[in-house]
Amino acid sequence: GIQVEQSPPDLILQEGANSTLRCNFSDSVNNLQWFHQNPWGQLINLFYIPSGTKQNGRLSATTVATERYSLLYISSSQTTDSGVYFCAVDDMRFGAGTRLTVKP
Amino acid sequence: NAGVTQTPKFQVLKTGQSMTLQCAQDMNHNSMYWYRQDPGMGLRLIYYSASEGTTDKGEVPNGYNVSRLNKREFSLRLESAAPSQTSVYFCASSHRETYEQYFGPGTRLTVT
């Protein structure tokens, strides 16, 4: 199956800072999604983005399908952005996630 | 509109016992999924159902069975629980065309 690698595994930021999370995948995909798991365990779909760029408020995502990676940008981070960010591809193969901690 | 609901929220089983995890969605979605999440890891797909009446194996199906009872409900059964099945179980649903998945709150299962 497709291999999904996320980096960095951990990220600590001060409130207000910007960050970029990366998702690499080993083969071409038709489906790529980004999720946020909050500290209470709830999973929220952020983007469905098999290619191109999307923006939703302070969050945006870009997938370059030909180069097999996707980026999630978080601008002006807030403490409520803390949690784990996962990407998942095609047959819902998840990466191991990036744990983000935003300090006040 | 409750979204995706799961019952129970917590469960403790002894090795060899059986149980069924229930999942229901009220978004008229075609596809439903069961995942498990082990500590410090991403989710792994156990089974999915692309539409009512169909089910398919995911990455880690061994030790589990599923039933797509109707369009709303998708249950996961452990016939003989093992300690290796201690995990948090998530159910999700999606409209087939958009693939965007919506998750339930999870069931924390401990097998002793």
Coordinates of C-alpha atoms in Angstrom, one line a residue:
Chain A
G1 CA 0.0 0.0 0.0
I2 CA 0.9 3.7 -0.2
Q3 CA 3.3 4.9 2.4
V4 CA 2.5 8.2 4.1
E5 CA 5.1 10.2 6.0
Q6 CA 4.4 13.4 8.0
S7 CA 6.9 15.9 9.3
P8 CA 7.9 17.2 11.7
P9 CA 6.6 14.7 14.3
D10 CA 6.4 17.4 16.9
L11 CA 6.2 21.2 16.7
I12 CA 6.1 23.7 19.5
L13 CA 5.1 27.3 18.7
Q14 CA 4.4 30.5 20.5
E15 CA 0.9 31.9 19.9
G16 CA 0.9 34.1 16.8
A17 CA 3.6 32.2 15.0
N18 CA 3.1 30.5 11.6
S19 CA 3.9 26.9 10.7
T20 CA 4.0 24.5 7.8
L21 CA 3.3 20.8 8.2
R22 CA 4.3 18.4 5.5
C23 CA 2.8 15.1 4.2
N24 CA 4.7 13.0 1.7
F25 CA 3.2 9.9 0.0
S26 CA 4.8 7.2 -2.0
D27 CA 2.5 6.9 -5.0
S28 CA 0.0 9.0 -6.9
V29 CA -3.3 9.5 -5.1
N30 CA -6.9 10.4 -6.0
N31 CA -7.9 11.4 -2.4
L32 CA -6.0 13.4 0.2
Q33 CA -7.4 14.8 3.4
W34 CA -6.1 16.7 6.4
F35 CA -7.6 16.2 9.8
H36 CA -7.1 17.8 13.2
Q37 CA -7.5 15.7 16.4
N38 CA -8.0 18.0 19.4
P39 CA -6.6 17.2 22.8
W40 CA -9.9 15.6 23.7
G41 CA -9.6 13.1 20.8
Q42 CA -12.2 14.5 18.4
L43 CA -11.3 14.3 14.8
I44 CA -12.3 17.2 12.4
N45 CA -11.9 17.2 8.7
L46 CA -9.9 20.3 7.6
F47 CA -9.5 19.8 3.9
Y48 CA -10.2 17.4 1.1
I49 CA -7.4 18.3 -1.3
P50 CA -6.1 15.8 -3.8
S51 CA -4.6 18.6 -5.8
G52 CA -4.3 22.4 -5.8
T53 CA -4.7 24.9 -3.0
K54 CA -7.5 25.6 -0.6
Q55 CA -7.9 28.1 2.2
N56 CA -10.2 28.3 5.2
G57 CA -9.5 31.2 7.5
R58 CA -6.1 30.9 9.0
L59 CA -5.5 27.5 7.5
S60 CA -4.6 26.7 4.0
A61 CA -3.4 23.6 2.2
T62 CA -1.6 22.8 -1.0
T63 CA -1.1 19.5 -2.7
V64 CA 1.4 19.0 -5.5
A65 CA 0.3 15.6 -6.8
T66 CA 3.0 15.3 -9.4
E67 CA 5.7 15.6 -6.6
R68 CA 3.7 13.5 -4.1
Y69 CA 3.4 15.9 -1.2
S70 CA 0.9 18.1 0.5
L71 CA 1.5 21.1 2.9
L72 CA -0.7 22.4 5.6
Y73 CA -0.1 26.1 6.6
I74 CA -1.3 27.5 9.9
S75 CA -1.0 31.3 10.2
S76 CA -1.2 33.3 13.4
S77 CA -1.5 30.2 15.5
Q78 CA -3.7 30.1 18.6
T79 CA -3.7 27.8 21.6
T80 CA -6.9 26.1 20.2
D81 CA -4.8 24.9 17.2
S82 CA -3.0 22.5 19.5
G83 CA -3.5 18.8 18.8
V84 CA -2.4 16.3 16.2
Y85 CA -2.7 16.9 12.5
F86 CA -3.0 13.9 10.2
C87 CA -3.0 13.5 6.5
A88 CA -4.7 10.5 4.9
V89 CA -4.7 9.3 1.3
D90 CA -6.7 7.1 -1.0
D91 CA -7.7 3.9 0.8
M92 CA -7.7 6.0 4.0
R93 CA -4.0 5.3 4.8
F94 CA -3.1 7.7 7.6
G95 CA 0.3 9.2 8.4
A96 CA 1.6 9.1 12.0
G97 CA 0.7 12.7 12.5
T98 CA 2.3 16.0 13.6
R99 CA 1.7 16.9 17.2
L100 CA 1.4 20.7 17.5
T101 CA 1.6 22.6 20.8
V102 CA 0.9 26.3 20.8
K103 CA 2.0 28.1 23.9
P104 CA 0.3 31.3 25.1
Chain B
N1 CA -28.5 16.9 13.4
A2 CA -26.2 14.8 15.6
G3 CA -23.7 13.8 12.9
V4 CA -22.0 10.5 13.7
T5 CA -22.8 8.9 17.0
Q6 CA -21.1 5.9 18.7
T7 CA -22.0 3.7 21.6
P8 CA -20.7 2.9 24.1
K9 CA -18.1 5.6 24.9
F10 CA -16.1 3.3 27.2
Q11 CA -16.0 -0.5 27.5
V12 CA -13.8 -3.0 29.5
L13 CA -13.8 -6.6 28.4
K14 CA -12.1 -9.7 29.6
T15 CA -10.2 -11.8 27.1
G16 CA -12.5 -14.0 25.1
Q17 CA -15.7 -11.9 25.6
S18 CA -17.6 -10.6 22.7
M19 CA -19.2 -7.2 22.0
T20 CA -20.6 -5.0 19.3
L21 CA -19.8 -1.3 18.8
Q22 CA -22.6 0.7 17.3
C23 CA -22.3 3.6 14.9
A24 CA -25.1 5.7 13.3
Q25 CA -25.0 8.8 11.1
D26 CA -27.9 11.1 10.1
M27 CA -26.2 12.9 7.2
N28 CA -27.5 10.6 4.5
H29 CA -24.0 9.5 3.7
N30 CA -23.4 6.5 1.5
S31 CA -20.0 5.4 2.9
M32 CA -19.1 4.4 6.5
Y33 CA -15.8 3.3 8.1
W34 CA -14.4 1.8 11.2
Y35 CA -10.9 2.7 12.4
R36 CA -8.7 1.9 15.4
Q37 CA -6.2 4.3 16.9
D38 CA -3.4 3.0 19.1
P39 CA -1.4 5.3 21.4
G40 CA 0.8 7.7 19.5
M41 CA -0.3 6.4 16.1
G42 CA -2.4 7.4 13.2
L43 CA -5.7 5.7 12.5
R44 CA -5.8 2.3 10.7
L45 CA -8.8 1.3 8.7
I46 CA -10.5 -1.9 9.9
Y47 CA -13.5 -2.2 7.5
Y48 CA -15.5 0.1 5.3
S49 CA -18.8 0.1 3.6
A50 CA -19.1 2.0 0.3
S51 CA -22.9 1.6 0.3
E52 CA -25.7 -0.2 2.0
G53 CA -25.3 -3.9 1.6
T54 CA -21.6 -3.9 0.9
T55 CA -18.6 -4.2 3.2
D56 CA -14.8 -4.5 2.4
K57 CA -11.7 -5.2 4.5
G58 CA -9.3 -2.4 5.3
E59 CA -5.8 -2.6 6.6
V60 CA -6.4 -4.5 9.8
P61 CA -9.6 -6.6 9.6
N62 CA -8.5 -9.7 11.5
G63 CA -10.5 -10.4 14.6
Y64 CA -13.4 -8.1 13.6
N65 CA -16.7 -8.4 11.7
V66 CA -19.0 -5.7 10.5
S67 CA -22.6 -5.3 9.5
R68 CA -24.1 -2.5 7.5
L69 CA -27.6 -2.7 8.9
N70 CA -29.1 0.0 6.8
K71 CA -27.9 3.3 5.3
R72 CA -27.6 4.9 8.8
E73 CA -26.0 2.2 10.8
F74 CA -22.7 0.3 10.7
S75 CA -21.7 -2.0 13.5
L76 CA -18.3 -3.5 14.5
R77 CA -18.2 -6.9 16.3
L78 CA -15.4 -8.4 18.3
E79 CA -16.2 -12.1 18.5
S80 CA -13.5 -13.1 21.0
A81 CA -11.7 -10.0 22.4
A82 CA -7.9 -10.1 22.8
P83 CA -5.6 -7.7 24.7
S84 CA -4.2 -6.6 21.3
Q85 CA -7.6 -5.1 20.5
T86 CA -7.3 -2.6 23.3
S87 CA -7.6 0.7 21.4
V88 CA -9.8 3.7 20.6
Y89 CA -12.3 2.9 17.9
F90 CA -13.6 5.6 15.6
C91 CA -16.5 5.4 13.2
A92 CA -16.7 7.8 10.2
S93 CA -19.0 8.5 7.3
S94 CA -18.7 10.3 4.0
H95 CA -20.8 11.2 1.0
R96 CA -19.3 9.0 -1.7
E97 CA -18.7 11.9 -4.2
T98 CA -16.9 14.2 -1.8
Y99 CA -15.0 11.7 0.3
E100 CA -14.8 14.2 3.2
Q101 CA -15.0 12.1 6.3
Y102 CA -16.9 13.0 9.4
F103 CA -15.9 11.2 12.6
G104 CA -17.8 10.0 15.7
P105 CA -16.4 10.7 19.2
G106 CA -14.8 7.3 19.6
T107 CA -15.1 4.3 21.8
R108 CA -12.3 3.6 24.3
L109 CA -12.0 -0.2 24.6
T110 CA -9.8 -2.0 27.1
V111 CA -9.4 -5.8 27.0
T112 CA -7.8 -7.3 30.1

